[in-house]
Tab-separated table of C-alpha atoms and ligand atoms in Angstrom:
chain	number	residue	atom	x	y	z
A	893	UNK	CA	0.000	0.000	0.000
A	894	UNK	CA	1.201	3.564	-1.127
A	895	UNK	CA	0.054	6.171	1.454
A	896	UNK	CA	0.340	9.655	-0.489
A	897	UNK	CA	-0.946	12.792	0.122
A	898	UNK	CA	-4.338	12.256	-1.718
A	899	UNK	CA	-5.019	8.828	0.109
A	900	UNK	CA	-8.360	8.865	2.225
A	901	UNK	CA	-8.652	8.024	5.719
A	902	UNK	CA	-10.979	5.385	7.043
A	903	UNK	CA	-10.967	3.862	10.454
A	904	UNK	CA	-12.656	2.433	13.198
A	905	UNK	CA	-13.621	3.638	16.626
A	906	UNK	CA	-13.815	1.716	19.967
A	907	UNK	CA	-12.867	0.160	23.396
A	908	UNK	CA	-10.750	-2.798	23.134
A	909	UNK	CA	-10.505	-2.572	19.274
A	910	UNK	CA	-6.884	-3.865	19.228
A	911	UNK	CA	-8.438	-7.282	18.000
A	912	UNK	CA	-10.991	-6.162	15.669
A	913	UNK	CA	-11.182	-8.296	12.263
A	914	UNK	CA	-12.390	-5.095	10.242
A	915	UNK	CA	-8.767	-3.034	9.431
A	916	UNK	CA	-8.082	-6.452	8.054
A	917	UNK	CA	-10.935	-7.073	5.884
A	918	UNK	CA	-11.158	-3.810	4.682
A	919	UNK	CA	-7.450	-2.630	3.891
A	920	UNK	CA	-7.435	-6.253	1.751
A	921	UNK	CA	-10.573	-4.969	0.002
A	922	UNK	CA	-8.945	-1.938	-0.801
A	923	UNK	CA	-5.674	-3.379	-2.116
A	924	UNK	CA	-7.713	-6.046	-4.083
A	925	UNK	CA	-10.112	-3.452	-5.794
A	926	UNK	CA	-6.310	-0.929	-6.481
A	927	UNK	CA	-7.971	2.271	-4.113
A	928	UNK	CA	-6.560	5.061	-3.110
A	929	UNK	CA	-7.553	4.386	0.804
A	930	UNK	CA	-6.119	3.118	3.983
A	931	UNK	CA	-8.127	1.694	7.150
A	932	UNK	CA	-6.613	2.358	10.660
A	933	UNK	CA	-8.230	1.463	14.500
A	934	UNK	CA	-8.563	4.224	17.047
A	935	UNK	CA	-8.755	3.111	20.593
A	936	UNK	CA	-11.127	5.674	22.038
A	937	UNK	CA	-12.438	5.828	25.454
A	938	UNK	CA	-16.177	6.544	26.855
A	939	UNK	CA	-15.063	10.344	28.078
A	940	UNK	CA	-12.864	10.986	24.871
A	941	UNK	CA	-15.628	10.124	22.349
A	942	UNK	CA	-16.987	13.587	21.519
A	943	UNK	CA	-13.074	15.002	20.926
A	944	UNK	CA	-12.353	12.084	18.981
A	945	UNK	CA	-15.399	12.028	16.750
A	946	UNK	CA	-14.993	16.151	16.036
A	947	UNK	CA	-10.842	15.316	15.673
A	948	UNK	CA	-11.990	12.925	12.554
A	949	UNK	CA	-14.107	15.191	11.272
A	950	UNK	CA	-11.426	18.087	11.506
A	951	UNK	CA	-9.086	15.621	9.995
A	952	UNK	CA	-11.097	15.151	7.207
A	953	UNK	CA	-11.578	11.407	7.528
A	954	UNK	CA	-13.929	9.879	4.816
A	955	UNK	CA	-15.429	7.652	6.913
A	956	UNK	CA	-15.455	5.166	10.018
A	957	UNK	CA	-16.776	2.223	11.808
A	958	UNK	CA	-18.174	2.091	15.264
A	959	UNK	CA	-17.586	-0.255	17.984
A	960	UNK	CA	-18.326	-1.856	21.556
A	961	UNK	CA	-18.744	0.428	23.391
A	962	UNK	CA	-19.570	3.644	21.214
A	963	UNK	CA	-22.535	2.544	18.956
A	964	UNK	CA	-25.223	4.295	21.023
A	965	UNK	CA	-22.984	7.445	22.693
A	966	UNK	CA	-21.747	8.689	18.941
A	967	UNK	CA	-25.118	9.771	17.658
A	968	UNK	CA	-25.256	12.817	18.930
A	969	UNK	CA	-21.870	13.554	17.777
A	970	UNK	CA	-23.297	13.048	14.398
A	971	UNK	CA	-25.391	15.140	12.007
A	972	UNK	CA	-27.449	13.213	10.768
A	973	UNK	CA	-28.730	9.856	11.354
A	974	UNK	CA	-30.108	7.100	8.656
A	975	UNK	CA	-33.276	5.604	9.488
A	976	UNK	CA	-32.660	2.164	9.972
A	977	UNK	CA	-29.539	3.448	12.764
A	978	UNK	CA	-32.263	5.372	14.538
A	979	UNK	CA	-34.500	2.408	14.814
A	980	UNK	CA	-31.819	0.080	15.950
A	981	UNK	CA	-30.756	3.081	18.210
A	982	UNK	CA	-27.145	2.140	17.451
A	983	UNK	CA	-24.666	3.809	14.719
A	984	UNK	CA	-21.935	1.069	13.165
A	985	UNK	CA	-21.052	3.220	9.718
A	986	UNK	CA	-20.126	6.739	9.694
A	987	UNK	CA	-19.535	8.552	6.114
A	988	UNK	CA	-18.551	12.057	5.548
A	989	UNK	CA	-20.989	13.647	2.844
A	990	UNK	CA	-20.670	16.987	1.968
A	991	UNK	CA	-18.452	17.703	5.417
A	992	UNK	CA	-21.313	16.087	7.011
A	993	UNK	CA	-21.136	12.990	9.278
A	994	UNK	CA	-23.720	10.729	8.613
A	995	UNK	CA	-24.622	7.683	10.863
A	996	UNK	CA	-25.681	4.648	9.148
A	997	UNK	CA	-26.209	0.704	10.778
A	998	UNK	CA	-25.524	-1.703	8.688
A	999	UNK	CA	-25.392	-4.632	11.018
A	1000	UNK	CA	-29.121	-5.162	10.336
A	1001	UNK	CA	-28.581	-5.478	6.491
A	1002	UNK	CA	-25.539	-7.640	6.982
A	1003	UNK	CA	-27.954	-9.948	9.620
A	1004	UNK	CA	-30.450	-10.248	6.795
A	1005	UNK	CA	-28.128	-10.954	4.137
A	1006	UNK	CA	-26.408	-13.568	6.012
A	1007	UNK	CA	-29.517	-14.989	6.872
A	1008	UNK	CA	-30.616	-15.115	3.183
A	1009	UNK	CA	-27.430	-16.465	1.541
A	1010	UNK	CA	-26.660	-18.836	4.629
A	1011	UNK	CA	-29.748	-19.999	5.731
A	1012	UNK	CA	-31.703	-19.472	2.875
A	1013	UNK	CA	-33.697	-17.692	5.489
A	1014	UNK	CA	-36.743	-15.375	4.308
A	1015	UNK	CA	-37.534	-13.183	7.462
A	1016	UNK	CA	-41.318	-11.871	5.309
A	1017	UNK	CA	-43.752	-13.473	7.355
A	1018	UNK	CA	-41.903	-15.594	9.752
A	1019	UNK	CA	-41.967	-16.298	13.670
A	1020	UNK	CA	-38.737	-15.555	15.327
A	1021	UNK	CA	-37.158	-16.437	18.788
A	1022	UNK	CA	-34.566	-13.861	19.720
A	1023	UNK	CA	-32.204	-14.509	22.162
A	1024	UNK	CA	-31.176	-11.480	24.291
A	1025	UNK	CA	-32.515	-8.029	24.826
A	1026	UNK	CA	-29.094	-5.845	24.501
A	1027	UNK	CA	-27.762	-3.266	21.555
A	1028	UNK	CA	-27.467	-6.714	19.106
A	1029	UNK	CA	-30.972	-7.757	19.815
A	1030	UNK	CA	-32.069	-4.304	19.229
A	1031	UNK	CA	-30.548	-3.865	15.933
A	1032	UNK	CA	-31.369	-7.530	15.001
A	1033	UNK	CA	-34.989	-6.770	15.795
A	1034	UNK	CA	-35.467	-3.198	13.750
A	1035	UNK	CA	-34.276	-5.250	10.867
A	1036	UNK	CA	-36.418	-8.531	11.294
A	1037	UNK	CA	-39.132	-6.043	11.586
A	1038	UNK	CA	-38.702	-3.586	9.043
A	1039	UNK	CA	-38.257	-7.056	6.831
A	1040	UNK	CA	-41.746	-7.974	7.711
A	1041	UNK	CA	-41.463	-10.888	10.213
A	1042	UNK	CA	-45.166	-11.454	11.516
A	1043	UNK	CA	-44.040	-12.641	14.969
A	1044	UNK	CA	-41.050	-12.664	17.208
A	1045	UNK	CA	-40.787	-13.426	21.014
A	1046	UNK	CA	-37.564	-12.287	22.960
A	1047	UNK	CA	-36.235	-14.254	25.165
A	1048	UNK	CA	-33.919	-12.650	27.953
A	1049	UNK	CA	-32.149	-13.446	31.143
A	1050	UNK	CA	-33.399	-10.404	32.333
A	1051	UNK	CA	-36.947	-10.077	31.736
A	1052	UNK	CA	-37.669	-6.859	32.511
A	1053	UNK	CA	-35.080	-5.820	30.103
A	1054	UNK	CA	-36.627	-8.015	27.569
A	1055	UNK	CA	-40.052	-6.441	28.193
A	1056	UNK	CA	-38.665	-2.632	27.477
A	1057	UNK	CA	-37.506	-3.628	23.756
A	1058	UNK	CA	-40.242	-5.536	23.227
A	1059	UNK	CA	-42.968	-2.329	24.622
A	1060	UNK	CA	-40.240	-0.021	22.181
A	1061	UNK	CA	-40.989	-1.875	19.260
A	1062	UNK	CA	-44.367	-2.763	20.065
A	1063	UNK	CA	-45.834	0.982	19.019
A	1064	UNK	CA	-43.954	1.169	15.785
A	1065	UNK	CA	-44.701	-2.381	14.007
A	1066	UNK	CA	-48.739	-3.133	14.306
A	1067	UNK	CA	-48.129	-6.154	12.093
A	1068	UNK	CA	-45.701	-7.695	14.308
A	1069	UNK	CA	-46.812	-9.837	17.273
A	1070	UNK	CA	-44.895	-9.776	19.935
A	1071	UNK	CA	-44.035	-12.111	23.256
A	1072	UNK	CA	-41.746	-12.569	25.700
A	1073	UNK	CA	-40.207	-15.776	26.973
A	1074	UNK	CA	-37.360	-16.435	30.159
A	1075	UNK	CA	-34.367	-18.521	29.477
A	1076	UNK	CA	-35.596	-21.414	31.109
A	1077	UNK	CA	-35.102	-24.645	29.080
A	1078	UNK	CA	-39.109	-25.875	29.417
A	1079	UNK	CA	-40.429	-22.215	28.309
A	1080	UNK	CA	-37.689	-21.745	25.766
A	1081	UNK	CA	-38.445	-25.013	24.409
A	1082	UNK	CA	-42.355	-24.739	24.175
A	1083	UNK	CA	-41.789	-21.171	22.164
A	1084	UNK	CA	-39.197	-23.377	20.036
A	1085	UNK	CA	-42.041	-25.502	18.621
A	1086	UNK	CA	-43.865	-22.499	16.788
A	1087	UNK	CA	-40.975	-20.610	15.324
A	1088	UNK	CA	-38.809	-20.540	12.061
A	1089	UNK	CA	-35.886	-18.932	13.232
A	1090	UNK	CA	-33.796	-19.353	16.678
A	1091	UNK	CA	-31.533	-15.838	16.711
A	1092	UNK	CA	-28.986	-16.158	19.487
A	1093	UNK	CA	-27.921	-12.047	19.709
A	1094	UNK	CA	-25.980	-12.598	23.205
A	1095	UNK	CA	-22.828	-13.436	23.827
A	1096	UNK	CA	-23.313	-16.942	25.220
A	1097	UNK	CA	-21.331	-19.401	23.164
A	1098	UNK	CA	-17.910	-17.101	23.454
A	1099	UNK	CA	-15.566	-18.877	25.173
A	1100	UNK	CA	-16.976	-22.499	25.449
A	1101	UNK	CA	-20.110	-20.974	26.987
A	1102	UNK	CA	-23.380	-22.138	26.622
A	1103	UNK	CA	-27.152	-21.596	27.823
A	1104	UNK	CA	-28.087	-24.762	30.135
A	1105	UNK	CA	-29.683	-27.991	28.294
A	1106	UNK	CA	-31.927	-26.390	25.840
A	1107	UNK	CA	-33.363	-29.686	23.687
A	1108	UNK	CA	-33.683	-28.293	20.148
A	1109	UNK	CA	-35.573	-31.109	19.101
A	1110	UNK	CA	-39.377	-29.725	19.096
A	1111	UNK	CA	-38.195	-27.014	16.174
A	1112	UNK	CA	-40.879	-27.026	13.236
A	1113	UNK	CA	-38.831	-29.142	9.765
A	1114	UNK	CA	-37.697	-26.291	8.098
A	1115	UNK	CA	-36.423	-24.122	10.896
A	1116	UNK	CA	-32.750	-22.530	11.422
A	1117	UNK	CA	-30.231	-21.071	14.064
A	1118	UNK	CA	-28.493	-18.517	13.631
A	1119	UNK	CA	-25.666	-17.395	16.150
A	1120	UNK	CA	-24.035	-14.127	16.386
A	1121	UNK	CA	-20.975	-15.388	17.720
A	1122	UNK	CA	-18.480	-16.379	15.677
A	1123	UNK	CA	-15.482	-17.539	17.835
A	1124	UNK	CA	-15.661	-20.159	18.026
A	1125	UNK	CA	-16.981	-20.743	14.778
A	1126	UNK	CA	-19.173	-23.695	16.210
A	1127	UNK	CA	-20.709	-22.628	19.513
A	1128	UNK	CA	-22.374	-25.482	21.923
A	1129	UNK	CA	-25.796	-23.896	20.297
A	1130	UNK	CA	-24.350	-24.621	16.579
A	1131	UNK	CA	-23.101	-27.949	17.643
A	1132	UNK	CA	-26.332	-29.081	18.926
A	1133	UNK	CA	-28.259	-28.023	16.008
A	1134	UNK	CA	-26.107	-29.715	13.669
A	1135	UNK	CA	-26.063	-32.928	15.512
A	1136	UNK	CA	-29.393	-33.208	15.272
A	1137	UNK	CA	-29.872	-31.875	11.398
A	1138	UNK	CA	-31.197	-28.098	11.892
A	1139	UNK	CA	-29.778	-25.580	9.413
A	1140	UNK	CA	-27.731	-23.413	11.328
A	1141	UNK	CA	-24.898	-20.341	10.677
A	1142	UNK	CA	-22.328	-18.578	12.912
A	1143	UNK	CA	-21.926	-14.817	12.587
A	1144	UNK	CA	-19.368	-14.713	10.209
A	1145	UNK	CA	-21.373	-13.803	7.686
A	1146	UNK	CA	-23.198	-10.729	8.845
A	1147	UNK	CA	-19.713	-9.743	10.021
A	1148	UNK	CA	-18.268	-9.843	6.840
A	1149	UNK	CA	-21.954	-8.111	4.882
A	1150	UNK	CA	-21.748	-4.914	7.461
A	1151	UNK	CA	-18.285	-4.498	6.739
A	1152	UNK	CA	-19.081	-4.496	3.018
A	1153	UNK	CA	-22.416	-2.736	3.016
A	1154	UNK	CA	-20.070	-0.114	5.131
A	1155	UNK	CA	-17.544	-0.136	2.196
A	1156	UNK	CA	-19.804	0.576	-0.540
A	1157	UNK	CA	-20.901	3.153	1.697
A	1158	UNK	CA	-17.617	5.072	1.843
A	1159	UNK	CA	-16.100	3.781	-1.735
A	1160	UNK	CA	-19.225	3.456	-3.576
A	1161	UNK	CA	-17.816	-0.012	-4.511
A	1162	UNK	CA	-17.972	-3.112	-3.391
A	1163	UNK	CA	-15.319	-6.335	-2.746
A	1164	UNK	CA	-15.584	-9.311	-4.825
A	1165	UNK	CA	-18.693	-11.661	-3.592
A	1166	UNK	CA	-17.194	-13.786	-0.484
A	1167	UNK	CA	-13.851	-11.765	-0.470
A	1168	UNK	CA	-14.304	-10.306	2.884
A	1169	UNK	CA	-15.758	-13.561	4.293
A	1170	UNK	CA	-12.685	-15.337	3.198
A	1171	UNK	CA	-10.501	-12.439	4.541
A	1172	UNK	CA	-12.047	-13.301	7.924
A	1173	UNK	CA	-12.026	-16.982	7.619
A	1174	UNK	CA	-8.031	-16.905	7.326
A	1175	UNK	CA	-7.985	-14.720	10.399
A	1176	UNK	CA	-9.717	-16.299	12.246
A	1177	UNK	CA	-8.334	-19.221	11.148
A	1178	UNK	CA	-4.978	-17.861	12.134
A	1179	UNK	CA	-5.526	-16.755	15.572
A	1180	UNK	CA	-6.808	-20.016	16.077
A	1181	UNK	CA	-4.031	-21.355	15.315
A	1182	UNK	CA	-1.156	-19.608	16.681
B	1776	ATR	P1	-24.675	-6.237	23.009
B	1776	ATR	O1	-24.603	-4.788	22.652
B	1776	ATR	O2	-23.562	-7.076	22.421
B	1776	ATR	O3	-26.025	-6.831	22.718
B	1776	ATR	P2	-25.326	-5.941	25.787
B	1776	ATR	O4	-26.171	-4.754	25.490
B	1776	ATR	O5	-24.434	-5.917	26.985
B	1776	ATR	O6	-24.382	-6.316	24.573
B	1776	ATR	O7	-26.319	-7.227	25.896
B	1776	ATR	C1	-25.857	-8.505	26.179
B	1776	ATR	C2	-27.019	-9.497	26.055
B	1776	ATR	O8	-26.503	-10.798	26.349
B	1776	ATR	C3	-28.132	-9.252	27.051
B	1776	ATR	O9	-29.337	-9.709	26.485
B	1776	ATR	C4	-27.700	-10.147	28.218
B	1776	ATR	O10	-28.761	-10.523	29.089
B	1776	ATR	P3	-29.153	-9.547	30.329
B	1776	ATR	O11	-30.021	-8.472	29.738
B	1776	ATR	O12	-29.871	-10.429	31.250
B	1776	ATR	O13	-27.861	-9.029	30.894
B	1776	ATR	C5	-27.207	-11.347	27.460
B	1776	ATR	N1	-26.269	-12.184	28.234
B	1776	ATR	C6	-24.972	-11.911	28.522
B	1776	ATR	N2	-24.436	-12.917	29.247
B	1776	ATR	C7	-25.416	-13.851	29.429
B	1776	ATR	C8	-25.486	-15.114	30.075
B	1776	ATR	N3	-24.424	-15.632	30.699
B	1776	ATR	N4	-26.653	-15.787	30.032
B	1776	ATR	C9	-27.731	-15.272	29.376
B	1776	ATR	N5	-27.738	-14.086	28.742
B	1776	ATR	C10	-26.594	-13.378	28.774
């Protein structure tokens, strides 16, 4: 990679983000498709995040990704703010359009693209059970929702939590019915028996986790599991799908469709089909191994 005076800044903002996948995935995009761009991290912490925001913007930077734990605090740093962002309350993409910063999520699109080319998974019309209640399931659910799924229950450790995203979507999507469900292995399993799509947004499965002895075996023919996690790349969930035949998909793939719904943002381009996935794959694959 050249850097010269013309090349455009793009980066990343957040707190670790020492081991985030995207500078990778992104600066091989850019060398693959010959651009004039380069892709750095910024470790930026909670009190710093208005100076740092309004130091990229005074540095001209053409655009940036948002991370853990920023995605909420940076809208109001930002002028303006797509729809689907506001819904999911959370900014992942910001682009600078006419020296404006514009927020944009594109997690949601990358979840629904995943889900299609994965899964095969078409959200119009289907009954969901979503796993958590934090900023994943909230972005998850905008975009289920906005895609027309007729039904989804969330099920949360914390009900109460689980009951304030489902009363915030409630209002906004008369089509949709909505439930709540605990974690408990008898209730989660009788909610499994109607649905077409388990979505596991928490972070259960990282590190060897795994939610206690939930029997999978009740789930309609025809329904999937997706997981968000995607190290490692087969969680205890994943594992017991597959033992037992259910389609099911880490998060690998929505990882690598934000980051290049987030590119075509910035670049107006877009990587080769399955170049960032593969990207990730080998460092992942790497990590893994060293
Ligand atoms: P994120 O932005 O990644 O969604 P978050 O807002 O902290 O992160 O939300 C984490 C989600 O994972 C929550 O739904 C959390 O449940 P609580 O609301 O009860 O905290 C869920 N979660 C995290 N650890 C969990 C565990 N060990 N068992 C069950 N749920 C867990």
């Amino acid at each position: 990679m050249k850097i010269s005076g013309k090349t455009k800044v793009l980066g990343i903002i957040g707190r670790p983000v020492e081991h985030s996948l995207s500078p990778v995935m992104h600066n091989a995009s850019i060398a693959e498709l010959g651009l004039d761009y380069a892709y750095v991290p910024f470790h930026v912490e909670a009190e710093d995040l208005g100076t740092a925001v309004n130091g990229l913007r005074a540095l001209g930077v053409k655009g940036f990704n948002v991370t853990i734990p920023h995605k909420t605090a940076v809208m109001p740093f930002l002028d303006k703010i797509s729809p689907e962002a506001e819904l999911s309350g959370a900014v992942n993409t910001v682009s600078r359009e006419n020296n404006r910063l514009v927020g944009y999520n594109t997690d949601g699109t990358g979840l629904l693209k995943s889900l299609r080319e994965d899964l095969n998974f078409n959200p119009a019309g289907a009954s969901v059970l979503l796993m958590g209640a934090g900023g994943a399931a909230r972005g998850a659910l905008a975009a289920l929702c906005t895609a027309g799924v007729s039904r989804v229950i969330i099920a949360n450790r914390t009900e109460t939590r689980g009951r304030e995203l489902m009363e915030s979507f409630m209002g906004k999507f008369n089509t949709v019915k909505f439930g709540i469900s605990s974690i408990e292995p008898a209730e989660l399993e009788a909610g499994l028996k109607s649905v077409d799509l388990l979505l596991n947004t928490t972070s259960v499965g990282m590190n060897g986790s795994a939610f206690a002895g939930i029997n999978l075996a009740g789930m309609c023919h025809g329904a999937v599991i997706y997981d968000m996690v995607y190290s490692p790349p087969e969680t205890p969930l994943l594992a017991a799908a597959a033992s037992i035949g259910i389609p099911c998909a880490n998060g690998i793939g929505m990882l690598a469709a934000q980051g290049e719904a987030a590119f075509s943002i910035w670049t107006g381009l877009e990587p080769p089909p399955g170049f960032m996935r593969k990207c990730l794959m080998n460092e992942l694959q790497g990590q893994l191994s060293s």
